[in-house]
Coordinates of C-alpha atoms in Angstrom, one line a residue:
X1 CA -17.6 -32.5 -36.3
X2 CA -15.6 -35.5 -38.3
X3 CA -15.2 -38.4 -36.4
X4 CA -12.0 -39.4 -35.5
X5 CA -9.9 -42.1 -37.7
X6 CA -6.9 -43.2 -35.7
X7 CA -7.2 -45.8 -33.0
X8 CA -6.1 -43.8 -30.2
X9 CA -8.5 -40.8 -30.9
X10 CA -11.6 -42.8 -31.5
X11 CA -10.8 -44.8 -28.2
X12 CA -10.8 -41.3 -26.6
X13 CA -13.9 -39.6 -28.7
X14 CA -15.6 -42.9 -27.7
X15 CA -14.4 -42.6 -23.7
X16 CA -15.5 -38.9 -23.2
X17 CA -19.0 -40.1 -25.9
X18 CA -19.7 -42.8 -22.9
X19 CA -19.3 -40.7 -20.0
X20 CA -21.6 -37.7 -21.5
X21 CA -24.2 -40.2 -22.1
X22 CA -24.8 -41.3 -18.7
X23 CA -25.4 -37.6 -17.7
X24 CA -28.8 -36.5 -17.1
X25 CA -29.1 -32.5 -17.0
X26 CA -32.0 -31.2 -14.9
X27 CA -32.6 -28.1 -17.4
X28 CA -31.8 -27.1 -21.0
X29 CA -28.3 -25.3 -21.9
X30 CA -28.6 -23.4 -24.8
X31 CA -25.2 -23.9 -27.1
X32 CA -25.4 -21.6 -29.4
X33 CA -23.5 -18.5 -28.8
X34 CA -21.0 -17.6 -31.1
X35 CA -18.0 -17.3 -29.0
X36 CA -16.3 -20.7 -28.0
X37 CA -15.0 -21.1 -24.4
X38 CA -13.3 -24.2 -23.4
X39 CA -14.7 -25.0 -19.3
X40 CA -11.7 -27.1 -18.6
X41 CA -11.5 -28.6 -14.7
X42 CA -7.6 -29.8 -14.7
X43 CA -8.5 -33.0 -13.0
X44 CA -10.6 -36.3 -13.7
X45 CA -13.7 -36.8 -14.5
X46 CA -14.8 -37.8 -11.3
X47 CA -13.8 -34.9 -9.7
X48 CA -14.8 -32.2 -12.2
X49 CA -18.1 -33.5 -12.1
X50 CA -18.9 -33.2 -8.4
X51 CA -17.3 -29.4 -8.4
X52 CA -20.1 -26.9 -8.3
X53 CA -18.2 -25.0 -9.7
X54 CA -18.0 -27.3 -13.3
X55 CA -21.9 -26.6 -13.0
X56 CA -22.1 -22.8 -11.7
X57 CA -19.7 -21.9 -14.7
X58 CA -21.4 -23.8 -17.6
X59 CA -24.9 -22.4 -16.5
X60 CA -23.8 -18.7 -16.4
X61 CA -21.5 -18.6 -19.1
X62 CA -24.2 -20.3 -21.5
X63 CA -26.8 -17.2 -20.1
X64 CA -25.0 -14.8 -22.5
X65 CA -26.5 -15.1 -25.6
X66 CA -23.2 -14.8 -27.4
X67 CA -21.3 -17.5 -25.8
X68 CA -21.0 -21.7 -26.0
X69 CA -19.0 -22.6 -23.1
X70 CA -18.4 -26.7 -23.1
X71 CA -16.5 -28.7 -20.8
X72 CA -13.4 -30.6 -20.3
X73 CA -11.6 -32.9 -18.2
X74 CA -8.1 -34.2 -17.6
X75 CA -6.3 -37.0 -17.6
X76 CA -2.8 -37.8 -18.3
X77 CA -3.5 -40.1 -21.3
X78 CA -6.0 -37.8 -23.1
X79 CA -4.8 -36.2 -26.4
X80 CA -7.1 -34.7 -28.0
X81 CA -9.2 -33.1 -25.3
X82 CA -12.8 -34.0 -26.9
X83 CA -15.2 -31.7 -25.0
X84 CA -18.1 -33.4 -23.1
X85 CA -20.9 -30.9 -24.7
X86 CA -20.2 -31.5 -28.3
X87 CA -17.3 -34.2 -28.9
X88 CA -15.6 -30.9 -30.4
X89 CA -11.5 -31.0 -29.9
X90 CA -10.0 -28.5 -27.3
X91 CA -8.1 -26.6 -30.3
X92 CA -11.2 -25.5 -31.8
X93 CA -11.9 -22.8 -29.0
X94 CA -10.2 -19.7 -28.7
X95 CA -10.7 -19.3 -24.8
X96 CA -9.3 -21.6 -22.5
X97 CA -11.0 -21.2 -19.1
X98 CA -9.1 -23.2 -16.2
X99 CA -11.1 -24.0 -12.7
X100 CA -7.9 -24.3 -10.2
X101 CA -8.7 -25.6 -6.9
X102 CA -6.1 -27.7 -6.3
X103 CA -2.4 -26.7 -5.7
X104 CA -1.3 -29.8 -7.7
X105 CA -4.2 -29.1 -10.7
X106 CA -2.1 -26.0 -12.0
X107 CA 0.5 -28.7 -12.6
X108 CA -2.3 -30.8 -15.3
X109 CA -2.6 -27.1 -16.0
X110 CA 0.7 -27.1 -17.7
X111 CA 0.9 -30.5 -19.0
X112 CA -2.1 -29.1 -21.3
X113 CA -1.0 -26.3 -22.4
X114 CA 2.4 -28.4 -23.2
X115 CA 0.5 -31.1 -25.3
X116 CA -0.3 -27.8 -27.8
X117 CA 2.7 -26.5 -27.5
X118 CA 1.3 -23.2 -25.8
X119 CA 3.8 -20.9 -23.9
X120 CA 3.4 -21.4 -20.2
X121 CA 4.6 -17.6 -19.4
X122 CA 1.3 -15.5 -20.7
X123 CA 4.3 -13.0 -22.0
X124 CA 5.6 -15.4 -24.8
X125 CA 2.4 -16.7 -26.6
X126 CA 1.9 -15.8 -29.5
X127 CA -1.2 -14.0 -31.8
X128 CA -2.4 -17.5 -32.8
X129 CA -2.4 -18.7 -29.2
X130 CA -6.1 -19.8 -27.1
X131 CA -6.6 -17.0 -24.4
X132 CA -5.7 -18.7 -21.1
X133 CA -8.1 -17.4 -18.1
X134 CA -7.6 -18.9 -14.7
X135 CA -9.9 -18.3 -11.8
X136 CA -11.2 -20.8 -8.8
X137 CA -9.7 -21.5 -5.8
X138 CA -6.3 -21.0 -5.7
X139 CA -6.7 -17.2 -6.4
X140 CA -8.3 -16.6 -3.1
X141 CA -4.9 -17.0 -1.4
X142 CA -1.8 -17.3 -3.8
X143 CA -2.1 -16.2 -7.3
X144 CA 2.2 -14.9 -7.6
X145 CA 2.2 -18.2 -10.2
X146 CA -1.5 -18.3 -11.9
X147 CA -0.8 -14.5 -12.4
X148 CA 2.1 -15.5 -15.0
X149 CA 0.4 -17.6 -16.6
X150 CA -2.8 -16.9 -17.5
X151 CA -3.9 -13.7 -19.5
X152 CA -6.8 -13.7 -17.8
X153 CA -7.3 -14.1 -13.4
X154 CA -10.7 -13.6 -12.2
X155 CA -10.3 -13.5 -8.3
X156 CA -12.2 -14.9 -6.2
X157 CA -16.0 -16.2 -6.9
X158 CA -17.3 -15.4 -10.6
X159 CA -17.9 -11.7 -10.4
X160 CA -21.0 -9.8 -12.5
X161 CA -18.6 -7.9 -13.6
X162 CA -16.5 -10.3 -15.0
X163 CA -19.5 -11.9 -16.8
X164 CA -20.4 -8.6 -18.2
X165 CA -17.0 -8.5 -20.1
X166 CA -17.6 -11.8 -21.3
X167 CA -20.7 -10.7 -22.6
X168 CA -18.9 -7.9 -24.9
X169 CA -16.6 -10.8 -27.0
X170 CA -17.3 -10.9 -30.3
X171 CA -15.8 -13.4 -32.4
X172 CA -14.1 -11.1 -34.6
X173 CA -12.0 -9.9 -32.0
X174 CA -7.9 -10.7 -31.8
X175 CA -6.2 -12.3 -29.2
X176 CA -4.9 -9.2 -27.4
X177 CA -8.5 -7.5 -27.9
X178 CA -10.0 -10.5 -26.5
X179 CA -8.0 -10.8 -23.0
X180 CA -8.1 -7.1 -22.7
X181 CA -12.3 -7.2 -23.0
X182 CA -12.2 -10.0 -20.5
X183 CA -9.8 -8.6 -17.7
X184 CA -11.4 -7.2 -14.9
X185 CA -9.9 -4.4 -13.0
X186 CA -11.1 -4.6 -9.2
X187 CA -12.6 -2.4 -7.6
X188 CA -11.0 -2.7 -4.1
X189 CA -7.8 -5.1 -3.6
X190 CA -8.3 -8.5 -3.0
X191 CA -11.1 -11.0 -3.9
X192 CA -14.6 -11.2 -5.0
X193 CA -17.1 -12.6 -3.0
X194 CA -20.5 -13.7 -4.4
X195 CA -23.8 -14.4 -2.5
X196 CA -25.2 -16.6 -5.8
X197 CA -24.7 -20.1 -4.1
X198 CA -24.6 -23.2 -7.0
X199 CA -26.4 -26.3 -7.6
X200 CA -25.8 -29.1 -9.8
X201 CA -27.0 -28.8 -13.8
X202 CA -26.6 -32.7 -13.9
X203 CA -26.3 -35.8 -12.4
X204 CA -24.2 -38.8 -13.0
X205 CA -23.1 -41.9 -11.5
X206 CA -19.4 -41.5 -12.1
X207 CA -19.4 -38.6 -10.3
X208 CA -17.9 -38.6 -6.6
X209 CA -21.5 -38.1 -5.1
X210 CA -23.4 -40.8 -7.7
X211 CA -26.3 -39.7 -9.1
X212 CA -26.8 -37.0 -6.1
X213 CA -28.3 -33.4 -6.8
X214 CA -25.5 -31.0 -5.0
X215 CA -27.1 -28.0 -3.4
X216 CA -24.9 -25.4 -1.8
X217 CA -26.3 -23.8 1.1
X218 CA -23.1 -22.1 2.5
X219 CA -20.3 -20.4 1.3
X220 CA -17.5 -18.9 3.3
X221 CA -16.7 -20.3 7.1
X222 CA -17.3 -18.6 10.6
X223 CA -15.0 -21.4 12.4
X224 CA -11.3 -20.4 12.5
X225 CA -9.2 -23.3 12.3
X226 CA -5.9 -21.8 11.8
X227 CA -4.6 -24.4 9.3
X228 CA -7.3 -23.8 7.1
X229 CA -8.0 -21.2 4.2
X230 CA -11.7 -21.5 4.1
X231 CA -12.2 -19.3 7.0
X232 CA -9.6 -16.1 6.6
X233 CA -9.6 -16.0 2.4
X234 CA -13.1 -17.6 1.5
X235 CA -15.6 -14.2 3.2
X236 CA -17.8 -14.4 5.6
X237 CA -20.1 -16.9 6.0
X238 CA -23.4 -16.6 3.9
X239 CA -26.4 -19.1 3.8
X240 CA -28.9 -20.2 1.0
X241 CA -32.6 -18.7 2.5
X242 CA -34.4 -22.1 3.8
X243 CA -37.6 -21.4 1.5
X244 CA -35.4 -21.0 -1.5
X245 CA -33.1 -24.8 -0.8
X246 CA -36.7 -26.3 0.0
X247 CA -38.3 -25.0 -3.7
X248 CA -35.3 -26.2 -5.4
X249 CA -35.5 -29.5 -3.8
X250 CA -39.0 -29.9 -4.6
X251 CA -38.4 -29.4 -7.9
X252 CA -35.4 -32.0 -8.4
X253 CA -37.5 -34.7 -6.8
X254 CA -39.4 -35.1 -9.6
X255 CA -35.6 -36.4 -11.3
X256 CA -34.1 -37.7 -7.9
X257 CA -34.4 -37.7 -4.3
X258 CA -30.8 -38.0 -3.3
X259 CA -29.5 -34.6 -2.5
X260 CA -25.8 -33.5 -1.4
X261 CA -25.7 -30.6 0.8
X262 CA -22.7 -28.7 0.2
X263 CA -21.0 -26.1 2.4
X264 CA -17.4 -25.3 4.8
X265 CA -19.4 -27.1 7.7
X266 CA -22.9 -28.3 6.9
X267 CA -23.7 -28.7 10.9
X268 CA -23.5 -24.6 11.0
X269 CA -27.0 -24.0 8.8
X270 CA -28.9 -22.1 10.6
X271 CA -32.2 -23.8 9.1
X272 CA -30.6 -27.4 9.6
X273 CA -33.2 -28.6 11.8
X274 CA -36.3 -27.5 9.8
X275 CA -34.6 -29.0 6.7
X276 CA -34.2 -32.3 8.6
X277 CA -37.7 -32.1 9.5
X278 CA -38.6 -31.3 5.9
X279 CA -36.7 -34.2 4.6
X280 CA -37.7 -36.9 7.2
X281 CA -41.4 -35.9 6.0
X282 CA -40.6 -35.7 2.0
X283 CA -38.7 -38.8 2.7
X284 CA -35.2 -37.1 1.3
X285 CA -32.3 -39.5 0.9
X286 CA -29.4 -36.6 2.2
X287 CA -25.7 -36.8 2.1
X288 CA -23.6 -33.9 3.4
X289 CA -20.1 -32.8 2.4
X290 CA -18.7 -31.3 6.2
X291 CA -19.6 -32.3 9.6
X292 CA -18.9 -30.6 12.9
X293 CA -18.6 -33.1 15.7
X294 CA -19.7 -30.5 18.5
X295 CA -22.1 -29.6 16.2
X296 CA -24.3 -33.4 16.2
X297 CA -27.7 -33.9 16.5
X298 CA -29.4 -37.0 17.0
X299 CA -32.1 -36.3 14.2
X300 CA -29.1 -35.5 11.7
X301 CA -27.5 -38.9 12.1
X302 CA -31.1 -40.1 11.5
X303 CA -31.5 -38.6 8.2
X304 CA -28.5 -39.8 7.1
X305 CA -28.8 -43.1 8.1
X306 CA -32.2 -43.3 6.5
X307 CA -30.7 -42.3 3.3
X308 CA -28.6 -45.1 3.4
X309 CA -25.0 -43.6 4.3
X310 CA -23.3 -46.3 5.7
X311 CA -20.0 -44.2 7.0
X312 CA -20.3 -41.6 10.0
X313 CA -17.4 -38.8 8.9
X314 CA -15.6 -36.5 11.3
X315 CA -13.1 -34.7 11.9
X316 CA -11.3 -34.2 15.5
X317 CA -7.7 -32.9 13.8
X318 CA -5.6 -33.5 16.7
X319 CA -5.0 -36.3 18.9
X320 CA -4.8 -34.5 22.0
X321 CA -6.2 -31.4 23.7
X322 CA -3.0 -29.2 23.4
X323 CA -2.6 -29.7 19.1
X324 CA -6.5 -29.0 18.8
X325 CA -6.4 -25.6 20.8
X326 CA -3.2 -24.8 19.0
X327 CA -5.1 -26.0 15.2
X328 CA -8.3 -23.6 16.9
X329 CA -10.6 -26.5 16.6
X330 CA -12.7 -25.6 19.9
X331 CA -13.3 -28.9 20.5
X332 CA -12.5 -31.2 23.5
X333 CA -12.4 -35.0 24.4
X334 CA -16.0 -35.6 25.5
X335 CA -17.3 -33.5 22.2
X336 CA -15.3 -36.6 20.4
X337 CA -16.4 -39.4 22.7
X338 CA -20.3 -38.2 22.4
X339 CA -20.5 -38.0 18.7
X340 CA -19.3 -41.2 18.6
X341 CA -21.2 -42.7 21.3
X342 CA -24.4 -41.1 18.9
X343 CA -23.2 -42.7 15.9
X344 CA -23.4 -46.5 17.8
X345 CA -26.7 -45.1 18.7
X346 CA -28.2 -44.4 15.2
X347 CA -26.7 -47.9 14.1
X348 CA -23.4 -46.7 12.1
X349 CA -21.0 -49.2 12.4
X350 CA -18.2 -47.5 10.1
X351 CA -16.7 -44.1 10.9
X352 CA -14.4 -42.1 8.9
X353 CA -11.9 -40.1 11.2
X354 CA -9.6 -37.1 9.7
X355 CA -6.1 -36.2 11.6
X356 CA -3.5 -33.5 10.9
X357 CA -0.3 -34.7 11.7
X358 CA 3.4 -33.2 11.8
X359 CA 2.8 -30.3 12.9
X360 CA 6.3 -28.4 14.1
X361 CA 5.0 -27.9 17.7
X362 CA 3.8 -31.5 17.3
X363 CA 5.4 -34.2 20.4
X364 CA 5.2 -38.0 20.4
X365 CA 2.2 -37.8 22.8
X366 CA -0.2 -35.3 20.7
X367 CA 0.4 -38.8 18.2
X368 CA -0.5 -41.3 20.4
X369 CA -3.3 -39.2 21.0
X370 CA -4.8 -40.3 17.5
X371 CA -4.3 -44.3 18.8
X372 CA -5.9 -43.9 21.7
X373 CA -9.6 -42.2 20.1
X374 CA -9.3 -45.0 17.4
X375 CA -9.1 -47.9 20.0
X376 CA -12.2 -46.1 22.0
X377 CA -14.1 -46.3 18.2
X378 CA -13.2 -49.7 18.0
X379 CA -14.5 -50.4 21.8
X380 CA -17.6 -48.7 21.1
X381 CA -18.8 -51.1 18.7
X382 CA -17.6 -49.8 15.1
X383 CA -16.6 -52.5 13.0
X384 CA -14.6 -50.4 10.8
X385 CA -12.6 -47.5 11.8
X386 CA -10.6 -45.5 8.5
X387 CA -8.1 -43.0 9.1
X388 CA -7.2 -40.3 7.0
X389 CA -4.2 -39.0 7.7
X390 CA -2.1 -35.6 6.5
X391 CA 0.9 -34.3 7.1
X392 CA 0.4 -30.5 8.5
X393 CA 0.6 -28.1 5.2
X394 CA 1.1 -24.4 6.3
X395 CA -1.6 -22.3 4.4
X396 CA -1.0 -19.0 3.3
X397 CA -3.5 -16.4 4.6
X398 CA -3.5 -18.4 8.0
X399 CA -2.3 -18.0 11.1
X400 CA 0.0 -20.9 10.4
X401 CA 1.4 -19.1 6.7
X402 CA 4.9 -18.6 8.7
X403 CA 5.5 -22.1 9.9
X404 CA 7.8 -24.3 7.9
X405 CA 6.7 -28.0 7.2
X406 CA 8.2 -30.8 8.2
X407 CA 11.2 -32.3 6.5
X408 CA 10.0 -35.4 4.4
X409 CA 12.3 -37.8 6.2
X410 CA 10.6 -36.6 9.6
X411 CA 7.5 -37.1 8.5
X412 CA 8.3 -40.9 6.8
X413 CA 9.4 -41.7 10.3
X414 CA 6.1 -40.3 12.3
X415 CA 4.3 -42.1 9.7
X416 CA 5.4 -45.5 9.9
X417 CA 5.5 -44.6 13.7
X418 CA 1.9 -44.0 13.5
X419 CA 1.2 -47.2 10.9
X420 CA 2.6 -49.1 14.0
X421 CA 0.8 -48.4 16.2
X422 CA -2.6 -48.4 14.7
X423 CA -2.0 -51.7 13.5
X424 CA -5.0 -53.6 14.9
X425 CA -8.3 -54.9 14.4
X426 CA -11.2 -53.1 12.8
X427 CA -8.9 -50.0 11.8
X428 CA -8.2 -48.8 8.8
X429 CA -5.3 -46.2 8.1
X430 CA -5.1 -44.1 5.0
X431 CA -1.8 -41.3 4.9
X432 CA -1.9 -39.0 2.1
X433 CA 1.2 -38.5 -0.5
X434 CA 4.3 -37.3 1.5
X435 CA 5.4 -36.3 -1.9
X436 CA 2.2 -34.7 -3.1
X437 CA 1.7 -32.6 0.2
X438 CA 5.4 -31.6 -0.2
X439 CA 4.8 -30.3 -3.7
X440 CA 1.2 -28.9 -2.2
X441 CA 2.8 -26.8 0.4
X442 CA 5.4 -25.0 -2.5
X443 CA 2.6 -24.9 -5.1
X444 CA 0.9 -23.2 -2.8
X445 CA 3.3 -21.0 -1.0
X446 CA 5.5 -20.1 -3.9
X447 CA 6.7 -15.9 -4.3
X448 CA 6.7 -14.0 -7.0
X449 CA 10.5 -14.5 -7.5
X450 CA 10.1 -18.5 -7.1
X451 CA 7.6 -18.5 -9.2
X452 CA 9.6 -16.6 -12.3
X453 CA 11.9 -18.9 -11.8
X454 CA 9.8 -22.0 -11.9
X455 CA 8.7 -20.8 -15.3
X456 CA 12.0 -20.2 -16.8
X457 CA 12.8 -23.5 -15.5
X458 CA 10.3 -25.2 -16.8
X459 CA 11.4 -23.6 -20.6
X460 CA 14.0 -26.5 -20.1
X461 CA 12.0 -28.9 -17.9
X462 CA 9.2 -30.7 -18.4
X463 CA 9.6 -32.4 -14.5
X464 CA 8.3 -30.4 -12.4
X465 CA 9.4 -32.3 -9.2
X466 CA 13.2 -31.2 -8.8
X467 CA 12.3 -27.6 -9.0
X468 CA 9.4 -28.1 -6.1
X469 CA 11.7 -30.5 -4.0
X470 CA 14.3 -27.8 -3.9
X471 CA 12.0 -24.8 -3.6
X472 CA 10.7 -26.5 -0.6
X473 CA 13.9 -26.6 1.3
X474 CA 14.8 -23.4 0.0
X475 CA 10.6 -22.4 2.0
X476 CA 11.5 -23.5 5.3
X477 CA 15.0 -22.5 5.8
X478 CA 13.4 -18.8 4.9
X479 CA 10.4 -19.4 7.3
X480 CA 10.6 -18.0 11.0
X481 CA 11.2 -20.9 13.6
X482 CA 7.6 -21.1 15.6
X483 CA 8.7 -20.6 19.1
X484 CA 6.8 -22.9 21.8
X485 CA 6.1 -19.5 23.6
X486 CA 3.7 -18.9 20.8
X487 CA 1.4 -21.1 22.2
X488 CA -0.8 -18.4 23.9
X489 CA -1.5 -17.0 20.8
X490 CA -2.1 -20.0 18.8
X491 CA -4.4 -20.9 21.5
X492 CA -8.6 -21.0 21.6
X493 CA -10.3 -21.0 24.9

């Protein structure tokens, strides 16, 4: 294509130029296909990079002979959407494919399509109109709003089927003929679920895991933590054959060592300690993306600590006993004080700790729960202790889809509660958004009527924020009041 002229698309063409040349692929793509499908992950570059799913999607859509899928990222400032394959601008493709994984994405998701002036309600566009096709993520448990907006949903993982439509397009087709080759009707309600576990395609260093080779081995989770979607929406836990990760990573060494080991909880592998042994021996630098604390071994903290990871990340949820029963973590105080007395052991001196806090059955001493296991990190010997911190966000397709969430002035005052009292040496605390998780929880909550309206509003609109702000009050004066007498049933033992 012409290169750019203006200032502000050349300083683009040249941004999106710089990050594709640092990418090094680990096979060959063929481009070729005669059908143009824009790959666009609605977030940055950073992130779209480290999905599997940026790299599961341009493989397999560039395996039918008649297509050229190419990538694209966002960010706010970009205008011309130069895609990172061929430097070719977004408008020059006829199929818009969105990977939403994020409740806050589908937002970037609109400010797109309203930089091209494209419809947001699939009903109004026009002949002359890209085809808009949404899958990822979000479609596992809340698609009432995707639904409306794209002409296209693929539920679920990508489905054979839905890459056998694909494989029909022709580029003589119209609009209408194109959506209605590529809609999938299912064959049973509800989601698909693949066994084909991804793997990166490349490797950078401006992606979240630098210059790492991500391997899947799981998908799906067996635990049942009730605030969380992967294990009630994502199928049942499935698991790369050991033989099969070990091939693979002999192959990549020849490019890297440094491998990312992706799944819902890495610690539940089945293989995990033959591919520790495997890696001590091939001398593996491994990085994982999930680990159970309960789960710990002595000789995983060793591999990681021999490829150079310098933080030890877990994740206890709750402060005290009662709010991790009632979460369904299955984990108690001396699972959290031994894998951190194992961390000292195999030299970490930073740990990374992840709390959910603000939950309605929440009290002032499941809180100062979360003090006290940070000052026994400290008093262990870890010279830097981070927090993460996030507000409670009731999922839907959990056990927890009924609860409200907490107002946002509630939550402002258990946070600077919190902020007070984990003021001290050698910690570290880190609270996510108030205002993003707020929008989060009706993103990802919204009905089909709110979500009608959402899109009529936003015929008007272009600030999102008001709408959400209000829908969210609107959410939890609807939602059932969780009764403390619930506990028996919110409870693991």
């Amino acid at each position: 294509m012409r290169k750019p002229r203006d200032t502000r698309s050349w300083n683009e063409y040249s941004l999106v130029s710089a990050l594709r040349s640092k990418e090094r692929f680990v096979e060959e793509i063929d481009f070729t296909g005669d059908v143009a499908v824009a790959l666009i992950y609605p977030n940055d570059y950073r992130v779209a990079s480290s999905s599997l799913s940026t790299h599961v999607l341009l493989r397999r859509f560039n395996s039918l002979p008649n297509v050229r899928a190419e990538r694209f990222y966002y960010v706010p400032e970009l205008e011309r959407f130069y895609s990172l394959d061929s430097l070719t601008p977004l408008d020059e493709f006829r199929i818009w494919a969105f990977s939403v994984h994020f409740e806050l994405d589908i937002l970037n998701v609109f400010d797109i399509l309203n930089s091209y002036g494209i419809p947001l309600k699939s009903e109004d566009r026009l002949p002359s109109h890209p085809v808009i096709v949404i899958g990822g993520a979000m479609t596992y448990f809340n698609d009432s709003l995707v639904s409306r907006v794209a002409d296209v949903v693929n539920r679920g993982d990508l489905s054979r089927n839905f890459l056998e439509r694909l494989a029909t397009l022709r580029p003589s087709m119209n609009r209408d003929e194109t959506a209605s080759a590529m809609t999938v009707e299912p064959e049973a309600p509800g989601v698909f679920y693949d066994d084909e576990l991804g793997q990166s395609l490349f490797i950078t260093p401006e992606s979240v895991f630098k210059d790492r080779f991500l391997i899947e081995i799981g998908r799906g989770c067996a635990r049942k933590c009730r605030f969380c979607v992967s294990g009630y929406r994502f199928g049942k836990a499935r698991f790369r054959d050991l033989e099969e990760l070990l091939a693979i990573m002999e192959r990549q060494a020849r490019i890297t060592k440094r491998f990312g080991l992706v799944a819902a909880t890495v610690t539940d592998y089945p293989f995990i300690d033959r591919l520790l042994e495997r890696s001590l021996e091939l001398g593996y630098d491994l990085s994982v993306s999930s680990l159970r604390l309960d789960a710990l071994s002595e000789n995983l903290l060793e591999v990681l600590k021999k490829g150079k990871q310098k933080v030890f990340t877990v994740a206890p949820e709750g402060g005290s006993q009662r709010i991790r029963n009632l979460f369904g973590k299955g984990i108690n105080d001396r699972d959290i004080e031994s894998a951190l007395e194992m961390g000292i052991k195999k030299g970490f001196k930073n740990i990374k700790l992840y709390f959910i806090y603000g939950a309605s059955f929440e009290n002032e001493s499941d809180r100062s729960g979360i003090v006290e296991i940070a000052k026994l990190a400290v008093g262990m010997g870890y010279s830097q202790v981070v927090l993460s911190l996030n507000p409670l966000v009731p999922k839907p397709g959990t056990p927890f889809e009924e609860l409200p969430m907490e107002n946002l002035q509630s939550l402002k005052k258990i946070e600077r509660e919190l902020r007070s009292k984990l003021r001290m040496p050698g910690v570290k605390s880190d609270f996510e958004s108030l205002k993003e998780s707020s929008l989060q929880y009706a993103l990802g909550n919204i009905d089909e009527a709110g979500s009608e309206n959402f899109l009529e509003y936003l015929k008007e609109e272009r600030n999102a924020i008001p709408f959400l702000q209000r829908y969210v009050e609107e959410l939890n004066l609807r939602r059932k009041e969780w009764k403390m007498h619930g506990k028996e049933e919110y409870s693991c033992y």
